[in-house]
Coordinates of C-alpha atoms in Angstrom, one line a residue:
X91 CA 25.0 15.6 -5.7
X92 CA 24.7 18.9 -6.9
X93 CA 23.1 21.0 -4.6
X94 CA 23.0 24.5 -6.4
X95 CA 19.7 25.8 -6.3
X96 CA 18.2 23.4 -4.1
X97 CA 15.2 25.1 -2.1
X98 CA 16.2 24.4 1.6
X99 CA 16.7 20.4 0.8
X100 CA 12.7 20.5 -0.5
X101 CA 13.7 20.4 -4.3
X102 CA 12.2 17.2 -6.1
X103 CA 15.8 16.4 -7.0
X104 CA 17.0 15.4 -3.3
X105 CA 17.2 11.8 -2.4
X106 CA 13.9 10.0 -1.4
X107 CA 15.9 9.8 2.1
X108 CA 16.2 13.3 2.5
X109 CA 12.4 13.9 1.4
X110 CA 11.4 11.7 4.2
X111 CA 12.8 14.0 6.9
X112 CA 11.1 17.3 5.2
X113 CA 8.3 19.5 6.0
X114 CA 6.7 22.0 3.9
X115 CA 8.1 25.2 4.2
X116 CA 5.2 27.4 3.2
X117 CA 3.2 24.9 5.8
X118 CA 5.5 25.8 9.0
X119 CA 3.9 27.6 11.8
X120 CA 4.9 30.4 13.2
X121 CA 7.2 29.2 16.3
X122 CA 9.4 26.9 14.0
X123 CA 8.3 23.5 15.5
X124 CA 10.0 21.0 14.1
X125 CA 7.4 17.9 14.9
X126 CA 4.7 19.5 13.4
X127 CA 1.7 21.0 15.9
X128 CA -1.5 18.7 16.2
X129 CA -4.3 20.9 15.1
X130 CA -7.2 19.3 17.2
X131 CA -10.1 21.5 16.5
X132 CA -13.4 21.2 14.6
X133 CA -13.4 24.5 13.1
X134 CA -11.5 27.8 12.7
X135 CA -12.4 31.6 13.5
X136 CA -12.1 34.1 10.7
X137 CA -10.5 37.3 11.2
X138 CA -13.5 39.0 9.8
X139 CA -15.9 39.1 7.0
X140 CA -14.8 38.0 3.6
X141 CA -11.3 37.0 5.3
X142 CA -9.9 34.0 6.2
X143 CA -7.0 31.9 7.3
X144 CA -7.5 29.4 4.7
X145 CA -8.9 27.0 7.1
X146 CA -12.5 26.6 7.9
X147 CA -13.8 23.2 9.1
X148 CA -11.5 20.1 9.7
X149 CA -13.8 17.8 7.4
X150 CA -12.6 19.9 4.6
X151 CA -9.1 21.3 5.7
X152 CA -6.8 21.1 8.4
X153 CA -3.2 22.4 9.2
X154 CA -1.7 19.0 10.4
X155 CA -3.7 16.9 7.5
X156 CA -2.4 19.4 5.5
X157 CA 1.1 19.3 6.2
X158 CA 0.9 15.2 5.7
X159 CA -0.8 15.8 2.6
X160 CA 2.0 18.0 1.3
X161 CA 4.8 15.2 2.3
X162 CA 3.0 12.3 0.6
X163 CA 2.3 14.3 -2.4
X164 CA 6.0 15.4 -2.7
X165 CA 7.5 11.6 -1.9
X166 CA 5.0 10.6 -4.9
X167 CA 5.9 13.3 -7.3
X168 CA 2.5 14.3 -7.6
X169 CA 0.8 17.8 -7.5
X170 CA -1.8 16.7 -4.5
X171 CA -2.1 14.0 -1.9
X172 CA -5.9 13.3 0.2
X173 CA -5.5 11.8 3.1
X174 CA -8.7 9.5 4.4
X175 CA -9.7 7.9 7.6
X176 CA -8.5 4.6 5.7
X177 CA -7.2 2.9 2.8
X178 CA -10.5 1.3 1.7
X179 CA -12.1 5.1 2.2
X180 CA -9.6 6.3 0.0
X181 CA -10.6 3.7 -2.6
X182 CA -14.4 3.9 -2.1
X183 CA -14.1 7.8 -2.8
X184 CA -12.0 6.5 -5.9
X185 CA -14.9 5.1 -7.2
X186 CA -17.2 7.9 -6.9
X187 CA -15.3 9.3 -9.6
X188 CA -17.3 6.8 -12.0
X189 CA -21.1 6.4 -12.8
X190 CA -23.4 3.6 -13.2
X191 CA -22.9 1.7 -16.3
X192 CA -18.9 2.4 -16.4
X193 CA -16.5 -0.9 -16.8
X194 CA -13.0 -1.9 -15.0
X195 CA -10.6 -3.9 -15.6
X196 CA -9.4 -5.2 -12.4
X197 CA -6.2 -7.4 -11.5
X198 CA -7.5 -10.6 -10.3
X199 CA -5.4 -11.2 -7.3
X200 CA -6.0 -8.1 -4.7
X201 CA -6.6 -7.4 -1.3
X202 CA -9.4 -9.1 -0.1
X203 CA -11.3 -5.7 1.3
X204 CA -11.0 -4.1 -2.2
X205 CA -12.1 -7.4 -3.9
X206 CA -15.2 -7.0 -1.3
X207 CA -15.6 -3.2 -1.9
X208 CA -16.2 -3.7 -5.5
X209 CA -18.4 -6.9 -5.2
X210 CA -20.6 -5.7 -2.3
X211 CA -21.1 -1.8 -3.0
X212 CA -19.6 -0.8 -6.4
X213 CA -21.2 -3.6 -8.3
X214 CA -24.6 -2.5 -6.4
X215 CA -24.0 1.1 -7.6
X216 CA -23.7 0.0 -11.4
X217 CA -20.2 -0.2 -12.0
X218 CA -18.9 -3.4 -13.8
X219 CA -15.5 -5.1 -13.4
X220 CA -13.6 -7.8 -15.2
X221 CA -10.9 -9.5 -13.4
X222 CA -7.7 -10.2 -15.4
X223 CA -4.2 -11.5 -14.2
X224 CA -2.4 -8.0 -15.2
X225 CA 1.0 -9.2 -15.0
X226 CA 0.7 -12.0 -17.6
X227 CA -2.5 -11.1 -19.9
X228 CA -2.7 -8.4 -22.4
X229 CA -5.6 -6.2 -21.3
X230 CA -6.8 -4.9 -25.0
X231 CA -9.3 -8.3 -25.5
X232 CA -10.9 -7.2 -22.4
X233 CA -11.3 -3.2 -23.2
X234 CA -15.4 -2.2 -24.1
X235 CA -16.9 1.2 -25.1
X236 CA -17.9 1.8 -21.7
X237 CA -14.3 0.9 -19.8
X238 CA -13.0 3.5 -18.1
X239 CA -10.2 2.5 -15.9
X240 CA -7.5 -0.2 -15.2
X241 CA -7.0 -1.0 -11.3
X242 CA -3.9 -2.9 -9.9
X243 CA -1.9 -3.3 -7.3
X244 CA 2.1 -4.2 -8.0
X245 CA 3.2 -6.5 -6.2
X246 CA -0.1 -7.8 -5.6
X247 CA -1.4 -9.3 -2.3
X248 CA -0.7 -12.0 -1.2
X249 CA 0.9 -13.8 -4.4
X250 CA 3.5 -10.9 -5.4
X251 CA 2.6 -10.7 -9.0
X252 CA 4.5 -7.8 -10.8
X253 CA 2.9 -6.1 -13.3
X254 CA 4.8 -3.7 -15.9
X255 CA 3.0 -0.5 -14.8
X256 CA 5.1 1.8 -17.5
X257 CA 4.0 -1.0 -20.4
X258 CA 0.7 -0.9 -19.3
X259 CA 0.0 2.9 -19.1
X260 CA 1.0 2.6 -22.8
X261 CA -2.2 0.9 -23.6
X262 CA -4.1 2.9 -21.0
X263 CA -3.2 6.5 -22.3
X264 CA -3.7 5.2 -25.8
X265 CA -7.4 4.2 -24.9
X266 CA -8.1 7.0 -22.9
X267 CA -8.1 5.1 -19.5
X268 CA -7.5 5.6 -16.2
X269 CA -4.4 3.8 -14.4
X270 CA -5.2 3.5 -10.9
X271 CA -2.5 1.7 -8.9
X272 CA -2.2 0.8 -5.3
X273 CA 1.3 1.4 -4.2
X274 CA 0.9 0.1 -0.6
X275 CA 3.3 -2.9 -0.5
X276 CA 6.2 -0.7 -1.7
X277 CA 5.3 3.0 -0.7
X278 CA 6.8 5.7 -2.0
X279 CA 10.2 5.0 -1.2
X280 CA 10.5 1.9 -3.0
X281 CA 8.2 3.1 -6.3
X282 CA 6.6 6.2 -7.8
X283 CA 3.4 4.5 -10.1
X284 CA 2.8 8.5 -11.3
X285 CA 6.5 8.4 -12.7
X286 CA 5.4 5.4 -14.9
X287 CA 2.3 6.6 -16.0
X288 CA -0.1 5.8 -13.7
X289 CA -3.3 8.6 -13.1
X290 CA -4.0 7.9 -9.4
X291 CA -1.8 6.5 -6.3
X292 CA -3.5 4.8 -3.7
X293 CA -1.9 4.1 -0.2
X294 CA -3.2 2.4 2.8
X295 CA -1.3 4.9 5.5
X296 CA -1.7 2.4 7.7
X297 CA 1.1 0.4 6.5
X298 CA 4.8 1.3 5.7
X299 CA 4.0 5.0 5.9
X300 CA 2.8 5.4 9.5
X301 CA 4.9 2.3 10.0
X302 CA 4.1 1.5 13.8
X303 CA 0.6 -0.4 13.4
X304 CA -0.9 2.7 15.8
X305 CA -2.9 4.3 13.4
X306 CA -5.4 3.8 10.4
X307 CA -5.5 5.9 7.1
X308 CA -5.5 6.2 3.2
X309 CA -4.1 8.3 0.9
X310 CA -4.8 9.3 -3.0
X311 CA -2.4 11.3 -5.0
X312 CA -2.7 12.6 -8.2
X313 CA -0.9 14.5 -10.7
X314 CA -3.7 16.0 -12.7
X315 CA -5.5 19.2 -11.5
X316 CA -8.9 18.4 -12.9
X317 CA -8.7 14.7 -11.4
X318 CA -7.6 16.4 -8.0
X319 CA -10.5 19.0 -8.1
X320 CA -12.8 16.3 -8.5
X321 CA -11.2 14.1 -5.8
X322 CA -11.4 17.0 -3.4
X323 CA -15.2 17.7 -4.0
X324 CA -16.0 14.1 -3.2
X325 CA -13.7 14.2 -0.5
X326 CA -15.0 17.0 1.5
X327 CA -18.6 16.3 0.6
X328 CA -18.8 12.6 1.8
X329 CA -16.2 13.7 5.1
X330 CA -13.7 10.9 4.9
X331 CA -10.9 13.2 6.5
X332 CA -7.9 11.7 8.3
X333 CA -8.4 13.3 11.8
X334 CA -5.7 15.6 13.0
X335 CA -3.9 13.2 15.5
X336 CA -3.7 10.2 13.3
X337 CA -2.4 12.7 10.8
X338 CA 0.5 13.5 13.0
X339 CA 1.2 10.0 14.0
X340 CA 1.6 9.2 10.3
X341 CA 3.6 12.2 9.8
X342 CA 5.9 10.8 12.4
X343 CA 6.3 7.4 10.6
X344 CA 7.3 8.9 7.4
X345 CA 10.5 10.5 8.9
X346 CA 11.8 6.6 9.8
X347 CA 10.3 5.2 6.4
X348 CA 14.0 5.0 4.6
X349 CA 15.7 3.3 7.7
X350 CA 12.5 0.9 8.6
X351 CA 12.3 -0.2 5.0
X352 CA 15.8 -0.6 4.3
X353 CA 16.2 -2.9 7.5
X354 CA 13.0 -4.8 6.5
X355 CA 14.0 -5.7 3.1
X356 CA 17.2 -7.0 4.0
X357 CA 15.5 -9.2 6.4
X358 CA 13.0 -10.2 4.0
X359 CA 15.6 -11.2 1.3
X360 CA 17.3 -13.2 4.3
X361 CA 13.9 -14.9 5.2
X362 CA 13.5 -16.0 1.4
X363 CA 16.6 -17.6 1.4
X364 CA 16.3 -19.3 4.5
X365 CA 12.8 -20.4 3.6
X366 CA 13.9 -22.3 0.6
X367 CA 15.7 -24.5 2.4
X368 CA 13.1 -25.9 4.6
X369 CA 11.7 -29.2 3.2
X370 CA 8.1 -28.6 4.6
X371 CA 8.1 -25.1 2.3
X372 CA 6.9 -25.9 -1.0
X373 CA 7.0 -22.4 -2.5
X374 CA 8.6 -19.1 -1.5
X375 CA 7.3 -15.7 -3.3
X376 CA 9.2 -12.9 -2.9
X377 CA 10.0 -10.1 -6.1
X378 CA 13.8 -10.2 -4.7
X379 CA 14.8 -13.6 -5.7
X380 CA 15.8 -13.7 -9.0
X381 CA 13.9 -16.8 -10.1
X382 CA 10.7 -14.6 -9.5
X383 CA 9.0 -13.6 -13.1
X384 CA 9.0 -10.1 -11.9
X385 CA 12.3 -10.0 -11.0
X386 CA 13.7 -7.8 -13.6
X387 CA 10.6 -5.8 -14.0
X388 CA 10.9 -4.9 -10.4
X389 CA 14.5 -3.7 -11.0
X390 CA 13.5 -1.8 -13.9
X391 CA 10.3 0.2 -12.3
X392 CA 11.5 0.1 -8.4
X393 CA 14.4 1.3 -6.1
X394 CA 13.7 -2.3 -4.0
X395 CA 11.9 -5.3 -3.8
X396 CA 10.0 -4.7 -0.5
X397 CA 9.3 -6.3 2.9
X398 CA 6.5 -8.6 1.9
X399 CA 6.5 -12.5 1.0
X400 CA 4.4 -15.1 0.8
X401 CA 5.2 -18.9 1.4
X402 CA 3.5 -22.3 0.9
X403 CA 4.2 -25.5 3.2
X404 CA 3.3 -28.7 2.7
X405 CA 0.0 -29.1 5.1
X406 CA -2.7 -27.2 6.1
X407 CA -2.1 -28.9 9.4
X408 CA 1.7 -27.5 9.3
X409 CA 0.7 -24.0 8.4
X410 CA -1.9 -24.0 11.3
X411 CA 0.9 -25.4 13.7
X412 CA 3.2 -22.3 12.5
X413 CA 0.4 -20.0 13.6
X414 CA -0.5 -21.4 17.0
X415 CA 3.1 -21.7 17.9
X416 CA 4.8 -18.2 16.8
X417 CA 6.0 -16.2 19.9
X418 CA 8.6 -13.6 18.2
X419 CA 6.8 -12.9 15.1
X420 CA 2.8 -12.1 16.0
X421 CA -0.1 -14.1 14.4
X422 CA -1.9 -10.6 12.8
X423 CA -3.8 -9.0 10.0
X424 CA -2.1 -5.9 8.7
X425 CA 1.5 -5.2 7.2
X426 CA 4.2 -2.5 7.2
X427 CA 5.2 -2.2 11.1
X428 CA 8.6 -2.5 12.5
X429 CA 7.4 -6.1 14.0
X430 CA 6.9 -9.0 11.6
X431 CA 3.5 -10.2 11.7
X432 CA 2.2 -13.7 9.9
X433 CA -1.0 -13.7 8.0
X434 CA -3.2 -16.6 7.2
X435 CA -5.0 -15.1 3.9
X436 CA -7.6 -17.7 3.9
X437 CA -9.0 -17.0 7.4
X438 CA -7.8 -13.0 7.6
X439 CA -7.1 -10.7 4.7
X440 CA -9.1 -13.0 2.0
X441 CA -11.9 -14.2 3.8
X442 CA -14.7 -12.8 1.8
X443 CA -13.1 -13.4 -1.3
X444 CA -14.9 -16.0 -3.8
X445 CA -13.7 -19.8 -3.4
X446 CA -13.0 -20.0 -7.1
X447 CA -11.0 -16.9 -7.5
X448 CA -9.0 -18.0 -4.6
X449 CA -8.3 -21.2 -6.2
X450 CA -7.2 -19.7 -9.4
X451 CA -4.4 -17.2 -7.8
X452 CA -3.4 -20.2 -5.7
X453 CA -4.2 -19.0 -2.5
X454 CA -4.8 -22.3 -0.4
X455 CA -4.9 -23.4 3.4
X456 CA -1.2 -23.8 3.1
X457 CA -0.4 -20.3 2.0
X458 CA 1.4 -17.7 4.8
X459 CA 1.7 -14.2 4.0
X460 CA 4.8 -12.4 5.9
X461 CA 5.3 -8.6 6.8
X462 CA 9.0 -8.9 7.8
X463 CA 10.1 -6.4 10.4
X464 CA 13.2 -4.9 11.6
X465 CA 14.0 -7.5 14.4
X466 CA 17.4 -9.4 14.1
X467 CA 17.3 -11.6 11.7
X468 CA 19.3 -14.5 13.6
X469 CA 16.3 -14.1 15.8
X470 CA 13.6 -14.2 13.2
X471 CA 15.5 -17.5 11.9
X472 CA 15.6 -18.8 15.5
X473 CA 11.8 -18.2 15.6
X474 CA 11.1 -20.1 12.5
X475 CA 13.8 -22.9 13.2
X476 CA 11.5 -23.5 16.4
X477 CA 7.9 -23.2 15.4
X478 CA 8.8 -25.4 12.2
X479 CA 10.5 -28.1 14.6
X480 CA 7.3 -27.7 16.7
X481 CA 5.2 -28.2 13.4
X482 CA 7.2 -31.3 12.5
X483 CA 6.8 -33.2 15.5
X484 CA 3.0 -32.4 15.7
X485 CA 2.4 -33.6 12.0
X486 CA 4.1 -37.1 12.8
X487 CA 1.7 -38.0 15.7

């Protein structure tokens, strides 16, 4: 790489691996701390009347949070990132951009918490939604006079459907719609939706960005200055900003984002291939498998396939046995940490999703979701060999 003219390795042309190691040099503390300080304060003193340090009150801004926001914006090639107390707080704030009567087109396969927010809160506030399979359907027939935005995940949670962001953005730009992309499953390490035409990128910072299952956070990233100003106003007004300590935890997590995701992705592909060989596994859904319908799109728009996979077994009893007997793998919600987690969508992440939508999307009591960690792959395969053997014996009784 030609490093001539590089601004101390903070240039946008640096590799994503290098970007993960940087701090915003404009925000460094005067002592030069490499681990950015935690400014655990609610308020800030002013030097004098009409004079300010740039910080007033932590609900509005805080140096630790600002450093994190700057780094996330840098990773996503955005103008600004706003850090929230959770991913759901980030999504709820984006919904406040709109007015009663506004209509959205959303992907029909989304995280259950997002669907719950749209159905129970946003609809109450007068917003309208139409759910569409964005990976396979043309949105044009669903656009109304009051349609304002399109909302999606890619890959989706949990069925791993892949939407061509760039192609969809051509339609949204032509129709004057905002394109909102939840990039949690891939993180900015593998995918940058703003580069592909998205207007707003969302993250659950709890997941791969934090990476250690020890904090909760969320992000909204944008390029447009006017949109950023509107979101900042809502943010400071509603008060859902990320705390200084949690900001520091996610800053720390980002330092290892590259190595974690490289290893987790390697494990995920190996596990996907292994699971395909088991006679009780009826389906394996991982976009890094060449037979996945979104494989070529992923190769075009992402730098990797991620660490999330979904698989289906031949009976609910077999699935229950797996969940009851895992030891090395944790039966837990969430994703994106160093440990491998197995999740049961019908009772956990998607428990509040209407039954007919679950059935339409193929989410049943035989479906399990894996967030693959960085353990030794031989140990993970050994764990599955063990729990599959137990499940097979239990189901023979």
